[in-house]
Coordinates of C-alpha atoms in Angstrom, one line a residue:
M1 CA 17.3 84.2 146.3
T2 CA 19.8 82.8 143.8
I3 CA 19.8 79.0 143.5
K4 CA 23.1 77.7 142.2
A5 CA 23.2 74.6 140.0
L6 CA 24.4 71.5 141.7
S7 CA 27.9 70.4 140.8
Y8 CA 28.4 66.8 140.0
P9 CA 31.8 65.1 139.6
T10 CA 33.0 64.6 136.1
S11 CA 34.3 61.1 136.8
R12 CA 31.9 58.2 136.6
P13 CA 31.3 55.9 139.6
T14 CA 33.4 52.7 139.9
L15 CA 30.2 50.7 139.6
D16 CA 27.0 52.2 138.2
L17 CA 23.8 50.5 139.5
N18 CA 21.4 53.4 138.6
F19 CA 19.4 51.1 136.4
A20 CA 16.4 53.6 136.1
Q21 CA 18.7 56.2 134.6
T22 CA 21.1 54.1 132.4
K23 CA 18.6 51.3 131.4
R24 CA 21.5 49.0 131.1
L25 CA 23.6 46.5 133.1
D26 CA 27.2 47.1 134.1
P27 CA 29.3 44.5 132.1
R28 CA 30.3 43.0 135.5
V29 CA 26.7 42.1 136.4
T30 CA 25.8 38.7 135.1
F31 CA 22.1 38.2 134.3
S32 CA 20.0 35.2 133.4
R33 CA 16.3 34.1 133.0
S34 CA 15.6 30.9 131.2
S35 CA 12.3 32.1 129.7
A36 CA 10.8 35.2 128.1
G37 CA 9.3 37.9 130.3
T38 CA 7.1 41.0 129.8
N39 CA 7.5 44.6 130.8
F40 CA 6.3 48.1 129.6
N41 CA 8.5 50.2 127.4
A42 CA 8.8 54.0 127.6
N43 CA 5.8 54.3 125.2
G44 CA 3.5 52.3 127.5
V45 CA 3.5 49.2 125.2
L46 CA 3.6 45.8 126.8
Q47 CA 6.5 44.0 125.2
S48 CA 8.3 40.7 125.6
A49 CA 12.0 40.3 126.5
A50 CA 13.7 37.3 125.2
T51 CA 15.4 34.6 127.2
N52 CA 18.4 35.9 129.2
T53 CA 17.5 39.5 128.4
A54 CA 17.2 42.0 131.3
R55 CA 13.8 43.9 131.6
F56 CA 13.9 47.6 132.2
D57 CA 10.4 48.5 133.2
H58 CA 8.5 51.8 132.8
S59 CA 5.3 53.3 134.1
P60 CA 2.7 52.6 131.4
V61 CA 1.0 55.9 132.3
T62 CA 3.9 58.4 132.5
G63 CA 6.7 56.6 130.7
E64 CA 8.9 57.0 133.8
S65 CA 11.8 54.5 133.9
L66 CA 11.4 52.2 136.8
G67 CA 14.7 50.4 136.6
L68 CA 15.6 46.8 136.4
L69 CA 12.7 44.3 136.8
V70 CA 13.7 41.3 138.9
E71 CA 11.0 38.7 139.8
E72 CA 10.8 35.3 141.2
A73 CA 9.6 32.4 139.1
R74 CA 5.8 32.2 138.5
T75 CA 3.4 30.2 136.5
N76 CA 0.2 31.5 134.8
L77 CA -2.3 28.7 135.6
I78 CA -4.9 29.9 133.1
Q79 CA -4.8 28.3 129.7
G80 CA -5.6 30.3 126.5
S81 CA -5.0 33.7 128.2
I82 CA -5.0 35.5 124.8
H83 CA -7.3 33.3 122.7
H84 CA -10.9 33.9 123.8
I85 CA -12.5 30.9 122.3
N86 CA -14.9 28.3 123.7
T87 CA -12.2 25.8 124.5
Y88 CA -10.8 28.0 127.3
W89 CA -13.8 30.3 128.2
T90 CA -17.4 30.0 129.1
A91 CA -19.8 32.9 128.3
I92 CA -23.1 33.1 130.2
N93 CA -25.6 35.7 128.8
V94 CA -22.7 37.5 127.0
N95 CA -21.1 37.5 123.6
A96 CA -17.4 37.2 123.5
V97 CA -15.8 38.6 120.3
P98 CA -12.1 37.7 120.0
N99 CA -9.6 39.7 118.0
S100 CA -11.9 42.8 118.2
S101 CA -9.8 45.4 119.9
L102 CA -6.3 46.8 120.3
N103 CA -4.4 45.1 123.2
L104 CA -1.7 46.7 125.4
D105 CA 1.0 45.0 123.3
G106 CA -0.1 46.7 120.1
T107 CA -1.8 43.6 118.7
I108 CA -5.5 43.1 117.9
T109 CA -5.9 40.3 120.4
A110 CA -8.3 41.8 123.1
A111 CA -11.8 40.5 123.2
T112 CA -15.0 42.5 123.5
I113 CA -17.5 41.0 126.0
T114 CA -21.1 42.3 125.6
T115 CA -24.2 41.4 127.6
T116 CA -27.1 39.9 125.7
S117 CA -30.0 39.9 128.1
T118 CA -31.7 41.9 130.8
N119 CA -32.1 41.0 134.5
S120 CA -29.9 38.0 134.7
Q121 CA -26.3 37.2 135.5
H122 CA -23.8 38.2 132.8
V123 CA -20.6 36.2 133.4
Y124 CA -17.4 35.4 131.5
H125 CA -15.1 32.8 133.2
T126 CA -12.3 30.5 132.4
T127 CA -12.8 26.7 132.0
T128 CA -9.5 26.1 133.8
Q129 CA -10.0 24.9 137.4
V130 CA -7.3 26.1 139.7
S131 CA -6.9 23.9 142.7
Q132 CA -4.7 26.1 144.9
A133 CA -6.4 27.5 148.0
S134 CA -4.9 31.0 147.7
C135 CA -4.0 32.6 144.4
A136 CA -3.3 36.1 142.9
F137 CA -5.8 36.8 140.1
S138 CA -5.1 39.6 137.6
L139 CA -6.9 40.9 134.6
L140 CA -6.2 43.5 131.9
I141 CA -9.5 45.2 131.2
K142 CA -10.9 48.4 129.6
A143 CA -14.4 49.8 129.8
G144 CA -16.6 49.6 126.8
T145 CA -20.1 50.8 127.5
A146 CA -20.1 49.1 131.0
R147 CA -18.7 51.0 133.9
Y148 CA -18.7 48.4 136.7
V149 CA -17.5 44.8 136.8
A150 CA -17.1 42.3 139.7
L151 CA -14.5 39.5 140.0
S152 CA -15.6 36.5 142.0
D153 CA -14.1 33.2 142.9
G154 CA -17.4 31.4 142.4
P155 CA -20.6 31.6 140.4
N156 CA -22.6 34.0 142.7
T157 CA -22.2 36.5 145.5
A158 CA -22.1 33.7 148.1
F159 CA -18.5 33.4 147.2
S160 CA -15.8 36.1 147.5
Y161 CA -16.1 39.1 145.2
T162 CA -14.9 42.6 144.6
V163 CA -16.6 45.3 142.6
Y164 CA -14.5 47.7 140.4
D165 CA -15.3 51.1 138.8
L166 CA -13.7 51.2 135.3
Q167 CA -14.4 54.8 134.9
L168 CA -12.8 56.2 138.1
G169 CA -10.3 53.3 138.5
T170 CA -11.5 52.6 142.0
V171 CA -12.5 49.6 144.2
V172 CA -16.2 50.0 145.1
S173 CA -16.8 47.2 147.5
S174 CA -15.8 43.6 148.5
G175 CA -17.7 40.8 150.2
G176 CA -18.5 37.2 150.3
I177 CA -17.3 34.2 152.3
N178 CA -13.6 35.1 152.2
T179 CA -13.4 38.8 151.3
P180 CA -10.5 39.2 148.9
A181 CA -8.0 42.0 148.7
G182 CA -8.8 43.9 145.5
F183 CA -6.7 46.5 143.7
I184 CA -7.0 48.4 140.4
S185 CA -4.2 50.3 138.8
S186 CA -4.2 52.4 135.6
L187 CA -2.2 51.2 132.6
G188 CA -3.0 54.2 130.4
N189 CA -5.4 54.8 127.5
G190 CA -8.4 53.6 129.6
W191 CA -6.7 50.2 130.4
F192 CA -6.6 48.9 134.0
R193 CA -5.0 46.0 135.7
I194 CA -7.4 44.5 138.3
T195 CA -5.6 42.3 140.8
Q196 CA -7.3 40.2 143.5
T197 CA -5.7 38.0 146.1
G198 CA -6.9 35.8 148.9
G199 CA -9.6 34.1 146.9
R200 CA -10.1 30.5 146.1
N201 CA -10.0 28.7 142.8
N202 CA -12.6 29.7 140.1
Q203 CA -12.4 33.1 138.4
W204 CA -15.6 34.7 137.3
L205 CA -16.0 38.1 135.7
F206 CA -19.5 39.8 136.2
I207 CA -20.6 42.7 134.1
L208 CA -22.8 45.0 136.3
N209 CA -25.3 47.7 135.5
N210 CA -24.8 51.3 136.5
S211 CA -27.0 50.8 139.6
L212 CA -24.3 48.4 140.9
A213 CA -26.6 45.4 141.1
V214 CA -24.0 42.6 141.6
T215 CA -25.9 39.8 139.8
H216 CA -27.9 41.7 137.2
S217 CA -27.3 44.0 134.2
E218 CA -28.9 45.2 131.1
S219 CA -28.3 44.2 127.5
G220 CA -25.6 45.8 125.4
L221 CA -23.1 46.6 128.1
S222 CA -19.5 45.8 127.1
V223 CA -15.9 45.6 128.4
I224 CA -12.7 44.8 126.6
V225 CA -10.5 42.0 128.1
G226 CA -6.8 41.5 127.4
G227 CA -4.6 39.1 129.3
V228 CA -5.8 37.0 132.3
Q229 CA -3.5 35.5 134.9
V230 CA -3.8 33.3 138.0
E231 CA -0.7 32.5 139.9
T232 CA 0.1 30.9 143.2
G233 CA 1.2 33.5 145.6
S234 CA 0.1 36.4 147.8
F235 CA 0.7 39.1 145.1
P236 CA 0.6 39.3 141.3
T237 CA 3.6 39.6 139.0
S238 CA 4.2 40.7 135.5
Y239 CA 1.9 39.3 132.8
I240 CA 2.7 35.8 131.5
P241 CA 0.9 35.0 128.2
T242 CA -0.4 31.5 127.7
P243 CA -0.9 31.3 123.9
A244 CA -2.6 28.4 122.1
T245 CA -0.9 26.1 119.6
F246 CA -2.7 25.2 116.4
T247 CA -3.3 21.6 115.8
G248 CA -5.6 21.4 112.8
R249 CA -8.5 22.6 110.6
A250 CA -10.4 20.4 108.1
S251 CA -11.1 23.2 105.5
T252 CA -9.5 26.2 104.0
A253 CA -9.8 29.5 105.8
T254 CA -9.1 33.2 105.1
F255 CA -7.3 36.0 106.9
Y256 CA -5.8 39.5 106.4
N257 CA -2.1 39.8 105.7
S258 CA -0.1 42.8 106.9
S259 CA -1.2 44.8 103.8
G260 CA -4.8 44.2 104.5
I261 CA -5.2 41.7 101.6
I262 CA -7.3 38.7 102.2
Q263 CA -5.2 35.4 102.0
T264 CA -6.4 31.8 102.0
A265 CA -4.7 29.2 104.2
A266 CA -5.0 25.6 103.0
A267 CA -6.7 22.9 105.1
G268 CA -4.5 21.9 108.0
V269 CA -2.4 25.2 107.8
A270 CA -2.3 27.6 110.7
R271 CA -3.3 31.2 110.1
S272 CA -0.3 32.2 112.3
A273 CA 0.4 35.7 110.9
A274 CA -3.1 37.2 110.8
F275 CA -3.8 40.9 110.9
F276 CA -6.9 43.0 111.7
P277 CA -7.7 46.7 111.2
D278 CA -7.8 48.9 114.3
S279 CA -10.3 51.7 114.8
N280 CA -8.3 53.9 112.4
G281 CA -8.1 51.2 109.7
V282 CA -4.4 50.4 110.4
F283 CA -3.7 46.7 110.1
R284 CA -2.1 45.4 113.2
P285 CA -0.9 41.9 114.0
A286 CA -3.1 39.4 115.7
G287 CA -0.7 36.4 115.6
L288 CA -2.5 33.1 115.4
L289 CA -6.1 33.3 114.3
L290 CA -8.4 30.6 115.8
E291 CA -12.1 30.4 115.1
A292 CA -15.0 28.1 115.7
A293 CA -16.8 26.5 112.7
G294 CA -18.8 28.9 110.6
T295 CA -21.1 28.7 107.5
N296 CA -21.8 31.3 104.9
L297 CA -25.5 31.0 104.2
A298 CA -25.5 33.5 101.3
L299 CA -25.0 32.0 97.8
H300 CA -22.9 33.5 95.1
S301 CA -20.9 35.7 97.5
E302 CA -18.8 37.2 94.7
A303 CA -21.2 37.0 91.8
L304 CA -24.1 39.4 92.4
G305 CA -25.2 39.0 88.8
S306 CA -26.5 35.6 89.9
W307 CA -28.9 37.2 92.3
A308 CA -32.5 37.9 91.3
N309 CA -32.9 41.5 90.1
N310 CA -36.4 42.0 91.5
G311 CA -38.2 44.7 89.6
G312 CA -35.2 45.6 87.5
G313 CA -33.6 49.0 87.6
I314 CA -30.2 47.9 88.9
A315 CA -27.3 47.4 86.4
I316 CA -24.7 44.9 87.6
T317 CA -21.3 44.7 85.9
S318 CA -19.4 41.7 87.0
N319 CA -15.6 41.3 87.7
V320 CA -14.6 44.9 86.9
E321 CA -12.5 45.8 90.0
V322 CA -9.8 44.4 92.2
A323 CA -11.4 43.0 95.3
P324 CA -10.0 42.9 98.9
D325 CA -8.4 39.6 98.1
G326 CA -6.4 41.0 95.1
T327 CA -8.4 39.3 92.4
T328 CA -10.5 41.1 89.8
T329 CA -13.8 39.7 91.1
A330 CA -15.6 42.7 92.5
D331 CA -19.0 43.7 91.0
R332 CA -20.3 47.2 90.3
L333 CA -23.8 48.3 90.9
A334 CA -25.6 51.3 89.3
Q335 CA -29.2 52.3 89.3
S336 CA -30.4 52.2 85.7
A337 CA -33.9 53.7 86.1
V338 CA -35.5 56.7 87.7
T339 CA -38.3 55.2 89.7
N340 CA -39.3 54.3 93.2
A341 CA -36.1 52.9 94.6
G342 CA -37.9 50.8 97.2
R343 CA -39.1 48.5 94.4
H344 CA -35.6 47.5 93.2
L345 CA -33.9 44.8 95.2
F346 CA -31.6 42.0 94.2
N347 CA -31.4 39.0 96.5
G348 CA -30.0 35.6 97.1
G349 CA -30.1 33.8 100.3
S350 CA -31.2 30.8 102.4
S351 CA -33.9 29.9 104.8
V352 CA -33.7 30.8 108.4
R353 CA -36.0 30.7 111.5
S354 CA -37.7 33.6 113.2
G355 CA -35.9 34.7 116.4
Q356 CA -32.4 33.4 115.3
T357 CA -29.5 35.9 115.4
F358 CA -27.4 36.4 112.2
T359 CA -24.6 38.7 111.1
T360 CA -24.4 40.1 107.5
S361 CA -21.0 41.2 106.3
F362 CA -19.6 42.4 102.9
W363 CA -17.1 44.8 101.4
I364 CA -18.2 48.0 99.7
R365 CA -16.6 51.0 98.0
R366 CA -18.3 54.0 96.4
V367 CA -17.1 54.6 92.8
S368 CA -19.0 57.7 91.8
G369 CA -22.1 59.7 92.5
T370 CA -23.4 63.1 93.6
D371 CA -25.1 62.2 96.9
A372 CA -23.5 64.0 99.8
Q373 CA -23.9 60.9 102.0
P374 CA -24.1 57.9 99.8
T375 CA -25.7 55.0 101.8
I376 CA -26.8 51.4 101.2
R377 CA -29.6 49.5 102.9
V378 CA -29.2 45.8 103.7
Y379 CA -32.1 43.6 104.5
G380 CA -32.4 40.4 106.5
I381 CA -35.3 38.1 105.8
G382 CA -37.8 39.7 103.3
G383 CA -40.0 42.2 105.0
G384 CA -37.8 42.0 108.1
P385 CA -35.1 44.2 109.6
S386 CA -32.8 46.4 107.7
Q387 CA -29.7 48.5 108.2
I388 CA -28.5 51.6 106.4
V389 CA -24.7 52.0 106.2
T390 CA -22.5 54.7 104.6
A391 CA -20.1 53.9 101.8
T392 CA -16.7 55.6 101.3
S393 CA -14.2 55.7 98.4
S394 CA -12.1 53.0 100.1
W395 CA -12.9 49.4 100.6
Q396 CA -14.5 48.7 104.0
R397 CA -16.1 45.7 105.5
I398 CA -19.6 46.4 106.7
T399 CA -21.0 44.1 109.5
W400 CA -24.5 44.1 110.8
T401 CA -26.0 41.7 113.4
W402 CA -29.8 41.2 113.3
T403 CA -32.6 38.9 114.5
A404 CA -34.8 37.2 112.0
L405 CA -38.5 38.3 112.1
N406 CA -39.8 35.6 109.8
D407 CA -39.1 32.0 108.8
G408 CA -37.4 31.7 105.4
G409 CA -37.0 34.4 102.8
N410 CA -34.0 36.1 101.2
Y411 CA -31.0 38.2 102.1
E412 CA -31.4 41.5 100.2
I413 CA -29.6 44.7 99.2
G414 CA -32.0 47.4 98.4
S415 CA -31.7 50.5 96.2
V416 CA -33.5 52.5 98.8
G417 CA -30.3 52.4 100.8
F418 CA -28.2 53.5 98.0
S419 CA -29.8 57.0 98.5
W420 CA -31.6 56.2 95.2
D421 CA -34.9 58.0 95.7
I422 CA -37.1 58.6 92.7
N423 CA -34.2 60.7 91.2
G424 CA -31.7 58.1 92.1
A425 CA -30.4 57.3 88.6
A426 CA -29.8 61.0 88.0
N427 CA -27.4 61.0 90.9
N428 CA -25.2 58.5 89.1
N429 CA -24.4 56.5 92.3
V430 CA -22.1 53.5 91.5
Y431 CA -20.8 51.1 94.1
S432 CA -18.5 48.1 94.1
I433 CA -19.5 45.2 96.3
W434 CA -17.7 41.9 97.1
G435 CA -17.7 39.1 99.5
F436 CA -21.3 38.9 100.8
Q437 CA -21.7 36.7 103.9
V438 CA -24.5 35.8 106.2
E439 CA -23.8 33.6 109.2
Q440 CA -25.7 32.4 112.2
N441 CA -23.5 34.1 114.7
P442 CA -23.5 37.3 116.8
Y443 CA -20.4 38.7 115.1
A444 CA -18.7 38.5 111.7
T445 CA -16.0 35.9 111.3
S446 CA -13.4 35.5 108.6
Y447 CA -14.7 35.5 105.0
I448 CA -16.1 32.3 103.5
P449 CA -16.5 32.4 99.7
T450 CA -19.6 30.7 98.2
V451 CA -20.9 29.8 94.7
A452 CA -24.1 27.8 94.2
S453 CA -24.3 26.4 97.8
T454 CA -23.5 27.3 101.3
V455 CA -19.9 26.7 102.5
T456 CA -18.7 25.8 106.0
R457 CA -15.3 26.7 107.4
S458 CA -14.2 24.0 109.9
A459 CA -13.2 24.9 113.4
D460 CA -9.5 25.5 114.2
T461 CA -8.4 23.1 116.8
S462 CA -5.7 23.9 119.3
T463 CA -4.1 23.2 122.6
S464 CA -2.8 25.5 125.3
A465 CA -0.9 24.9 128.5
T466 CA 0.2 26.8 131.6
V467 CA 3.4 28.9 131.1
T468 CA 6.2 29.5 133.6
R469 CA 8.3 32.6 133.7
S470 CA 11.7 31.7 135.2
A471 CA 13.3 33.8 137.9
D472 CA 15.4 36.8 137.0
V473 CA 18.9 36.3 138.4
A474 CA 21.4 39.2 138.5
N475 CA 24.7 39.1 140.5
I476 CA 28.3 40.1 140.7
T477 CA 30.8 37.5 141.8
G478 CA 34.5 36.7 141.8
T479 CA 36.9 39.3 140.3
N480 CA 33.9 41.3 139.0
F481 CA 33.0 42.0 142.7
S482 CA 36.5 42.3 144.1
S483 CA 37.7 44.8 141.4
W484 CA 35.6 47.6 142.9
H485 CA 34.9 46.5 146.4
I486 CA 37.5 47.4 149.1
Q487 CA 37.2 45.4 152.3
G488 CA 37.0 47.8 155.3

């Protein structure tokens, strides 16, 4: 059977309202919206349209054009929807690491939420109390190592809740006092939007174990959280960010610029154009960087020659390479003796207490050497835990979280970990190291330089408010309407 091609007229219609095809408005259509608004572009990236700019939405999964997006006015009642700091969020038996993952808008603004204990509730919830009796709650979320999560409008399963499978993208179950209507839809690249309606006021995210125990989990399970929204209404609308506004900081603070060079912001100056590396090492924008107070407990963070060279055998050459902050302050290390590498440590640190959690971080680059897999070993408190990491020819920041096994002691870098065995010096392994930091925190924060004493970075203070997206208004009136419409 022969199928003939369809014939279309060569003349254009008098008025073209095929928005999905044209992705534009006819000049006779007037459009207004007195605020910004979000939508997905053809590449599945969440983007912001400026005031009075029409939004032509797309499927984030297939890229299919969905036409003109027109919505009623709505308000996101959650404050700090993209700044996961203690001011706006409460973490119970979980660690929340902000600016740790790529978000749907291409920025490093998503937070990683990881459980820290076994057989207890693992909850992450907003501090905002929403008083409306019926709301639409939505959450941008991606599985880390956890498969199941539950959303609840209260602190336990006596309230309304729904369980979601972040692997299959399905609703598993619902229950509680007022069973909510739960939905989950794919946004591509492992991201989902969970939406829940018919609940009450508090929004709680539970991380569940793989046996689907609603109130219990195991340690080390994680999810990635993007934007969070609560709006009055029976259905959710497009995402409305509620960013924070910087109000102050009593100390200097560091951040990456767009080239990956560490910069220093003066006291009282916002880090409003911070960048972070993604999983491929590409620096992507994070916008305003807000952090809690932090202290670098390691002394002489950029002067390893000031550390005690226990046992000798390690040659330190100071200030010979351009460091990640653009200054020539990086030190080089080389093993200078062929002997038992485990006896050669240099150290410099501060007292801690057994059972406390710390994170060590520093930048390292391999300069030369013949080892196939050059590695370095980092120690916590003397005789305590250690970590082996691999160095490359490019600067990279190594981070390692550990629990102290003893009171007091030193932070140490050991030649064992340089792959310096008894023939270590013959391998000619040389490393550059810069910016050593130890902080009592479950994750690494921005770099805090030290000299002869510990240094504290003050907390960034900020405010955040609810944000309203105005209604989209598109119409044709007057002669713009009569010019093509013929009264029958």
